[in-house]
Short mmCIF file of C-alpha atoms and ligand atoms in Angstrom, two decimals:
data_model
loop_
_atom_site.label_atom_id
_atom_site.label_comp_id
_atom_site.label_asym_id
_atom_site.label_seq_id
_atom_site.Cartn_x
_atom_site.Cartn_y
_atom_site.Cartn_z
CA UNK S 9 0.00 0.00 0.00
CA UNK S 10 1.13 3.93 -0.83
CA UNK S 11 0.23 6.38 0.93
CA UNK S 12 0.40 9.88 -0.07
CA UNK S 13 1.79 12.45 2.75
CA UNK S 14 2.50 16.13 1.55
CA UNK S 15 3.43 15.26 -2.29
CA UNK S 16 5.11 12.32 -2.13
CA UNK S 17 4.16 8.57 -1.53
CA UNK S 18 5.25 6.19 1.86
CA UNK S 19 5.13 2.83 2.01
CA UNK S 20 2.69 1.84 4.85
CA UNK S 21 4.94 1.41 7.36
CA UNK S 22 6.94 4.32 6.45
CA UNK S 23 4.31 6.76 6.47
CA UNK S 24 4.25 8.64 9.45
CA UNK S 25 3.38 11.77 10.59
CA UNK S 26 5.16 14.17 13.35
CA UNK S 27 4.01 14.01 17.16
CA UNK S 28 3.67 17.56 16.74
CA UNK S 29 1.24 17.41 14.39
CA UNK S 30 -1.95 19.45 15.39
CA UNK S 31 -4.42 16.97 13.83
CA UNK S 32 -3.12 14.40 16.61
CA UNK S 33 -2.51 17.00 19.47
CA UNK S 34 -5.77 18.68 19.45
CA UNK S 35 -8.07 17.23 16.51
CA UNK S 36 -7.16 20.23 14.39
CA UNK S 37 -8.33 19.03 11.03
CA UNK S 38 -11.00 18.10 8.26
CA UNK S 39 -11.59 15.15 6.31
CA UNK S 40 -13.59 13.01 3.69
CA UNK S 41 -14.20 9.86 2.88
CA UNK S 42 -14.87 9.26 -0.55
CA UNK S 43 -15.53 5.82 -2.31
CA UNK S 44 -14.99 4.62 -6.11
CA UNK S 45 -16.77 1.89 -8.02
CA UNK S 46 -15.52 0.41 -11.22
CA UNK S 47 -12.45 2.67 -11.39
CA UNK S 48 -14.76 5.88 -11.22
CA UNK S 49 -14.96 7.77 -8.37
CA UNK S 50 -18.12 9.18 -6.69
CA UNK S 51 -19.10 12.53 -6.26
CA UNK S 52 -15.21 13.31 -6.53
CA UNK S 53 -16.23 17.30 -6.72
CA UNK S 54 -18.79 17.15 -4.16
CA UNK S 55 -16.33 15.66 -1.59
CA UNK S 56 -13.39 18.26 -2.42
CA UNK S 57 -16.06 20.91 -2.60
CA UNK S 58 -16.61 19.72 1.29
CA UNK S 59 -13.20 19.64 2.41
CA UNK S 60 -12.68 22.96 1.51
CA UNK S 61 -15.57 24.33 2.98
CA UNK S 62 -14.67 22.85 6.30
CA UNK S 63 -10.84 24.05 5.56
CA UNK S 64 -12.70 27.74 5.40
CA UNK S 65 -14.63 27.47 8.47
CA UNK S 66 -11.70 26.24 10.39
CA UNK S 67 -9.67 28.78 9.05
CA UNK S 68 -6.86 25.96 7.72
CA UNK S 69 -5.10 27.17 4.48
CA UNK S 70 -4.92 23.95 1.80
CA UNK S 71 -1.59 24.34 0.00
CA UNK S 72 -3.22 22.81 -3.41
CA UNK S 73 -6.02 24.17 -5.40
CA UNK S 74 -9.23 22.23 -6.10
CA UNK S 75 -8.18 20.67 -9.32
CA UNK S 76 -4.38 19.60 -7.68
CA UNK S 77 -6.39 17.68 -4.65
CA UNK S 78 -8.60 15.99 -7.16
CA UNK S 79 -5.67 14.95 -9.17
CA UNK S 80 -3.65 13.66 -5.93
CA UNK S 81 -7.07 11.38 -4.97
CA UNK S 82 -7.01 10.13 -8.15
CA UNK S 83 -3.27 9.51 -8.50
CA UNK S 84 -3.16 7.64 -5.28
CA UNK S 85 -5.56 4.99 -6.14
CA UNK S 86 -4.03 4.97 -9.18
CA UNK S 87 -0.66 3.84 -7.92
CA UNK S 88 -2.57 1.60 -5.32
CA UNK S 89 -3.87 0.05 -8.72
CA UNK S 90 -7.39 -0.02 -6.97
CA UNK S 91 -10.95 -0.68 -9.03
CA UNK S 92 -12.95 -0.56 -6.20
CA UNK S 93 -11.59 1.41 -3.20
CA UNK S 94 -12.52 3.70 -0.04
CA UNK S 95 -10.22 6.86 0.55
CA UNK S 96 -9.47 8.62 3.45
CA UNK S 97 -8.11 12.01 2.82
CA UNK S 98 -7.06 13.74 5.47
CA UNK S 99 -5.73 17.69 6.05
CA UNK S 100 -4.25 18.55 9.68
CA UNK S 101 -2.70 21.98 10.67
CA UNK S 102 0.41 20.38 9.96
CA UNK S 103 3.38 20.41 13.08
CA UNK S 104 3.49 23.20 15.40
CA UNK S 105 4.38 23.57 19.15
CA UNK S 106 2.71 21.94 22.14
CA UNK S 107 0.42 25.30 22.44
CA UNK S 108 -2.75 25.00 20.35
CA UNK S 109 -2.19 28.34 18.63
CA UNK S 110 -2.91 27.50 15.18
CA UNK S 111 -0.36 30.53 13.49
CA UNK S 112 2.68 28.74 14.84
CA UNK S 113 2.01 25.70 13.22
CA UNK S 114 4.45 26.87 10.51
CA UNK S 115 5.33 24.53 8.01
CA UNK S 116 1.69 24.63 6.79
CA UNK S 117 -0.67 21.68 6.42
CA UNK S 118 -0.50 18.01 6.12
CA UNK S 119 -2.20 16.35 3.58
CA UNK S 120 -2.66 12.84 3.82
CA UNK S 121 -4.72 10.28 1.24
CA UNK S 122 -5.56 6.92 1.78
CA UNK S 123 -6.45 4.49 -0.48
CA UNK S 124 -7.53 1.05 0.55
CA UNK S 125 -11.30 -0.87 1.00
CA UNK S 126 -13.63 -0.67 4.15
CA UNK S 127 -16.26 -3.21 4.83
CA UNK S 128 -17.96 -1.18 7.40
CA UNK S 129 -20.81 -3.34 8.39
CA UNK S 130 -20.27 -7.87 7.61
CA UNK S 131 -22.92 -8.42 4.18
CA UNK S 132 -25.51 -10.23 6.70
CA UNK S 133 -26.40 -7.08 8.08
CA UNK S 134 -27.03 -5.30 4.97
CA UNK S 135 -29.50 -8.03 4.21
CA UNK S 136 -31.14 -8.60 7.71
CA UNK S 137 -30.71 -4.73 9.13
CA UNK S 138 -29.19 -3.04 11.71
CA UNK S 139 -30.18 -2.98 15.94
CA UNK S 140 -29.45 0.62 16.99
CA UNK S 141 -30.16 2.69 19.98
CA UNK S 142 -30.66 5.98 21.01
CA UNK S 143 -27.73 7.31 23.23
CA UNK S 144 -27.11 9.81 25.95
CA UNK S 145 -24.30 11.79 23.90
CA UNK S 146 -25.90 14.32 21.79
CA UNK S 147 -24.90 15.89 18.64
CA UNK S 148 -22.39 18.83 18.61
CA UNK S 149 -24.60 22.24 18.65
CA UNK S 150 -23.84 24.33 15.48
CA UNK S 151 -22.84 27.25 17.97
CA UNK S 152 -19.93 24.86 19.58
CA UNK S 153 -18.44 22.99 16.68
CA UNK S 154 -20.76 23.13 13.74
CA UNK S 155 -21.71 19.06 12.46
CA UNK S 156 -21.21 20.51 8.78
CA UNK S 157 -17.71 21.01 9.70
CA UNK S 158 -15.80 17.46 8.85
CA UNK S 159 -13.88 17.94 11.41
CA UNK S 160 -10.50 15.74 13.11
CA UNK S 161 -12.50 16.08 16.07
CA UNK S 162 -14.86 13.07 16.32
CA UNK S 163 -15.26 12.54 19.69
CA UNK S 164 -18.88 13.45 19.91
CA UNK S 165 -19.50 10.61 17.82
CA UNK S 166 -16.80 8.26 19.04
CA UNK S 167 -18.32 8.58 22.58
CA UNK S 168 -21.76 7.71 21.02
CA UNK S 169 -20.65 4.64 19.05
CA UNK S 170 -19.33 3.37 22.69
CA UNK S 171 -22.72 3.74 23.87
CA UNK S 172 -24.45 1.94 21.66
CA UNK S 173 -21.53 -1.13 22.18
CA UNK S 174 -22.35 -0.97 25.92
CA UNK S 175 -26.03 -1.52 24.37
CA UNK S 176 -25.01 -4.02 22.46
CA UNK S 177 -25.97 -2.60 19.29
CA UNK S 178 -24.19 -1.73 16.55
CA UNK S 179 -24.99 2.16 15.44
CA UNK S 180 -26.54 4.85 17.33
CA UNK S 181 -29.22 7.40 16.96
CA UNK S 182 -27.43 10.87 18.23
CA UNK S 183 -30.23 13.65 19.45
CA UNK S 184 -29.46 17.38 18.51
CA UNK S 185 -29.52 20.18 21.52
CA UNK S 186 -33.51 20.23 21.47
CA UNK S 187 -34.15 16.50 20.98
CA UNK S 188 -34.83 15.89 17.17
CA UNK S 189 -33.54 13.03 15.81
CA UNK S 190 -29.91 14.54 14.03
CA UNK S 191 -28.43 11.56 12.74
CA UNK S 192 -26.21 8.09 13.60
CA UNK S 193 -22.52 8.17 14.52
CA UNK S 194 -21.18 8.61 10.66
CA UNK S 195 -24.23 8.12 8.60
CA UNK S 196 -27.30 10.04 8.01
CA UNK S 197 -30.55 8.46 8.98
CA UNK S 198 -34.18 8.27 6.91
CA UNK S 199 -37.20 6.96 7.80
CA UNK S 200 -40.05 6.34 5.68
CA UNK S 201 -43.49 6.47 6.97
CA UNK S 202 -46.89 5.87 4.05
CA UNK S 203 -44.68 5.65 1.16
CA UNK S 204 -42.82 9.15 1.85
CA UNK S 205 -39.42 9.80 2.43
CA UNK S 206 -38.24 11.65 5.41
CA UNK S 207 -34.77 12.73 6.54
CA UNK S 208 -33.56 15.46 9.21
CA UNK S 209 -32.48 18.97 7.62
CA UNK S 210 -29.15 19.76 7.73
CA UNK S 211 -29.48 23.21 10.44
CA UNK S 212 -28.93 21.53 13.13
CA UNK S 213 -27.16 18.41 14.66
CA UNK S 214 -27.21 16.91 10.97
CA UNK S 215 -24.32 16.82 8.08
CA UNK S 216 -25.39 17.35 4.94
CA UNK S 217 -24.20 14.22 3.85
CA UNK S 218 -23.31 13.42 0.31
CA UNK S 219 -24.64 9.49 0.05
CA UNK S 220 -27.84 11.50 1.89
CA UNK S 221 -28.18 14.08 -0.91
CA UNK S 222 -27.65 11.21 -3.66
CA UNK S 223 -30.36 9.06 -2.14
CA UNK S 224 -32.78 12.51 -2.06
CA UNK S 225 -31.75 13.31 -5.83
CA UNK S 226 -32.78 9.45 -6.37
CA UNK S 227 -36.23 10.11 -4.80
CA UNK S 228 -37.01 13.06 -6.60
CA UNK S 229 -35.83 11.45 -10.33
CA UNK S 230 -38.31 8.51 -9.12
CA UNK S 231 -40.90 10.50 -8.08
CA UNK S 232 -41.03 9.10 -4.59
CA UNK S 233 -42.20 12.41 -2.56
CA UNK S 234 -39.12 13.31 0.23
CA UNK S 235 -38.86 15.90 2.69
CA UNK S 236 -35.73 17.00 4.81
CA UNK S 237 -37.94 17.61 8.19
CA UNK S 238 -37.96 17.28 11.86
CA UNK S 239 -37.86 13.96 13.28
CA UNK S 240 -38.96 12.83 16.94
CA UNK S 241 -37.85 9.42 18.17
CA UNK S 242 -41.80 8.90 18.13
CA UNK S 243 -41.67 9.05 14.43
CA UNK S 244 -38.76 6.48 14.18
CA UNK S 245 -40.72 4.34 16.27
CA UNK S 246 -43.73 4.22 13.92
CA UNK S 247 -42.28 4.61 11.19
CA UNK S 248 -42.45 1.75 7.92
CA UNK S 249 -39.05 1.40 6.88
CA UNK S 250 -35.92 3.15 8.21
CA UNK S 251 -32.16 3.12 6.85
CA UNK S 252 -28.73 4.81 7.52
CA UNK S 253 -26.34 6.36 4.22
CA UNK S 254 -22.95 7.39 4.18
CA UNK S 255 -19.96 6.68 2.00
CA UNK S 256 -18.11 4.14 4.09
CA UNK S 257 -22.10 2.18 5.16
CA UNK S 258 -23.53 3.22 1.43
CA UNK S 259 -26.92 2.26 2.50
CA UNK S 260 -28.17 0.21 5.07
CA UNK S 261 -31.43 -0.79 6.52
CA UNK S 262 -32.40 -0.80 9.98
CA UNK S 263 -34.74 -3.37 11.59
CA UNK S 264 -35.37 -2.21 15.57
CA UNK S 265 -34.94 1.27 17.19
CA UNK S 266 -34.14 1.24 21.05
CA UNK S 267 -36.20 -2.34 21.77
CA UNK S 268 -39.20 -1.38 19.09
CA UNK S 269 -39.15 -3.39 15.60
CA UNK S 270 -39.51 -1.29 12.62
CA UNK S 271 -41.97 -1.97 10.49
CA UNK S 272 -42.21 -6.07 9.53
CA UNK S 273 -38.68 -6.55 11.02
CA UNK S 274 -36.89 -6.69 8.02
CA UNK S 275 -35.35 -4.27 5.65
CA UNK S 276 -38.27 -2.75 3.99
CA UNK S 277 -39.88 -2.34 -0.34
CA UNK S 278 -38.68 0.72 -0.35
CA UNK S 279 -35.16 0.60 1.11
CA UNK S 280 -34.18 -2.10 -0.81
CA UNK S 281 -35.68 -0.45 -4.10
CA UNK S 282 -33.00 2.45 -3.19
CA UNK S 283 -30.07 0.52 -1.95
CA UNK S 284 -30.38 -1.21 -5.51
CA UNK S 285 -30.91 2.52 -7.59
CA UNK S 286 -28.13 3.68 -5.37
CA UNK S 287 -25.91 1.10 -6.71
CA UNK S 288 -26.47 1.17 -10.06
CA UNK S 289 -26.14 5.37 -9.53
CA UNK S 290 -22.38 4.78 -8.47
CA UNK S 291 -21.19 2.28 -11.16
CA UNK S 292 -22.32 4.55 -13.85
CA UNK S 293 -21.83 8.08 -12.27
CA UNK S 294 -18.25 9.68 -11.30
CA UNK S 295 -14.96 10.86 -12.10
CA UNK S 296 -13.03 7.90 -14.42
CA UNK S 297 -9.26 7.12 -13.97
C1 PLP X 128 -19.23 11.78 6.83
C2 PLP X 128 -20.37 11.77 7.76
C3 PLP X 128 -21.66 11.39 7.34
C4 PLP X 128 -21.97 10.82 5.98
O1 PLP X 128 -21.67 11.69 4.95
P1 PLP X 128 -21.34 11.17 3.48
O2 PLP X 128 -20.98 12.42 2.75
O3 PLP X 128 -22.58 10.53 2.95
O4 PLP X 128 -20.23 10.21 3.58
C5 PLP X 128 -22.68 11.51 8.26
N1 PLP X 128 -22.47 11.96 9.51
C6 PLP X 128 -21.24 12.30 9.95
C7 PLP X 128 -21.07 12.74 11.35
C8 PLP X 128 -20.16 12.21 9.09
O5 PLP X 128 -18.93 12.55 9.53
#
């Protein structure tokens, strides 16, 4: 495996960072994950669009233009001579001193891109659905760290996926300041309630996530009615069909909600129509190489 670090490509074992790096000191950092399919990457400009949004809110100056980081994603699975692969790119505010002031972190960023595969959830549960809970942890408010921010600093939902392992469930359902449903540890949530879609909007607790925003351009081209709206626990409960998106899980049903069983217990018509449009949507859609 080669790893790309500032420019220039490390063997995995070689490819180390500095203990002064800010992204490890203090979380001081954005990131994506991107996936391709068939040698064509999805939604290449959509994730680099991202990361630079969260590079602007975070004030963290990337030391290659749009096009450059593009063509460094797609020259490191390239050399990794990967069809199918899931890559982490990753931008820190590169070494500085053991102070978290930001402007003495001199040499600039570090950019770091991964390319390997992630199987984030075993193929049985993608076919029999997810147990997840609703945990204690919720969402970072948009006036503390905003959740559209990518950030380094994931311990809001790291402390939330150890919840719902001391529950013995696999994902969990993280709450925004004033209750609403925001979304799961690293995946967007939907339910679907009398053949309508329904997801949380992004204003509060929610990312705006980019598997999410596929799946809602998927509903509208199919003319299944979806709305980005407000969504109690109560409405999980009782809802018909529910399911989880991001670009590690792709799409993934869910089958029971903190003890209550969603729908027939099984992933539902509708969820399975999309996991299947979804898939066909990212072997024919995305940047070739
Ligand atoms: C990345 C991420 C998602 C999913 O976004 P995608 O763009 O679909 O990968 C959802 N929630 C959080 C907290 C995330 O970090």
């Amino acid at each position: 495996m080669k790893i790309y670090i500032n420019g220039k490509f490390f063997e995995k074992a070689q490819a180390r960072v500095s203990v002064f790096d800010h992204g490890l000191l203090y979380g001081d950092g954005v990131f994506e994950g991107i996936r391709s399919y068939k040698r064509r990457v999805f939604k290449l400009k959509e994730h680099i669009d991202r990361l630079f949004e969260s590079a602007q809110s975070i004030m963290l100056k990337i030391p290659l233009t749009k096009e450059q980081m593009i063509k460094a994603v797609v020259q490191t699975i390239k050399v990794n001579k990967l069809d199918d692969a899931y890559i982490r790119l990753v931008v820190t505010r590169g070494e500085g001193d053991l102070g978290l002031d930001p402007r003495k972190c001199y040499a600039g960023a570090t950019i770091i891109i991964i390319a390997d595969k992630i199987a984030l959830y075993p193929e049985k549960l993608y076919r029999e659905g997810l147990t997840i809970v609703t945990v204690p942890t919720v969402r970072n408010l948009p006036e503390a760290l905003n959740p559209q921010i990518k950030s380094l600093n994931y311990l809001n939902n790291i402390l939330a996926k150890i919840e719902a392992a001391n529950s013995g469930c696999d994902e969990a359902i993280m709450l925004d300041s004033l209750g609403y449903v925001a979304e799961c540890t690293g995946d967007n949530i939907f339910v679907v309630k009398n053949g309508h879609l329904y997801t949380p909007p992004q204003c509060m607790g929610t990312l705006r996530g980019i598997t999410r925003d596929a799946i809602l351009e998927l509903a509208r081209k199919n003319k299944i009615p979806a709305h980005e709206h407000v969504i109690t626990r109560h409405e999980v409960y009782i809802s018909d069909e529910c399911f989880l998106t991001g670009t590690a899980a792709e799409v993934i049903p869910v089958v029971k909600v903190d003890g209550r069983t969603i729908g027939q217990g099984k992933p539902g018509k509708l969820t399975l129509s999309l996991m299947k449009k979804f898939k066909i949507l990212t072997a024919q859609n995305g940047v070739k190489y």
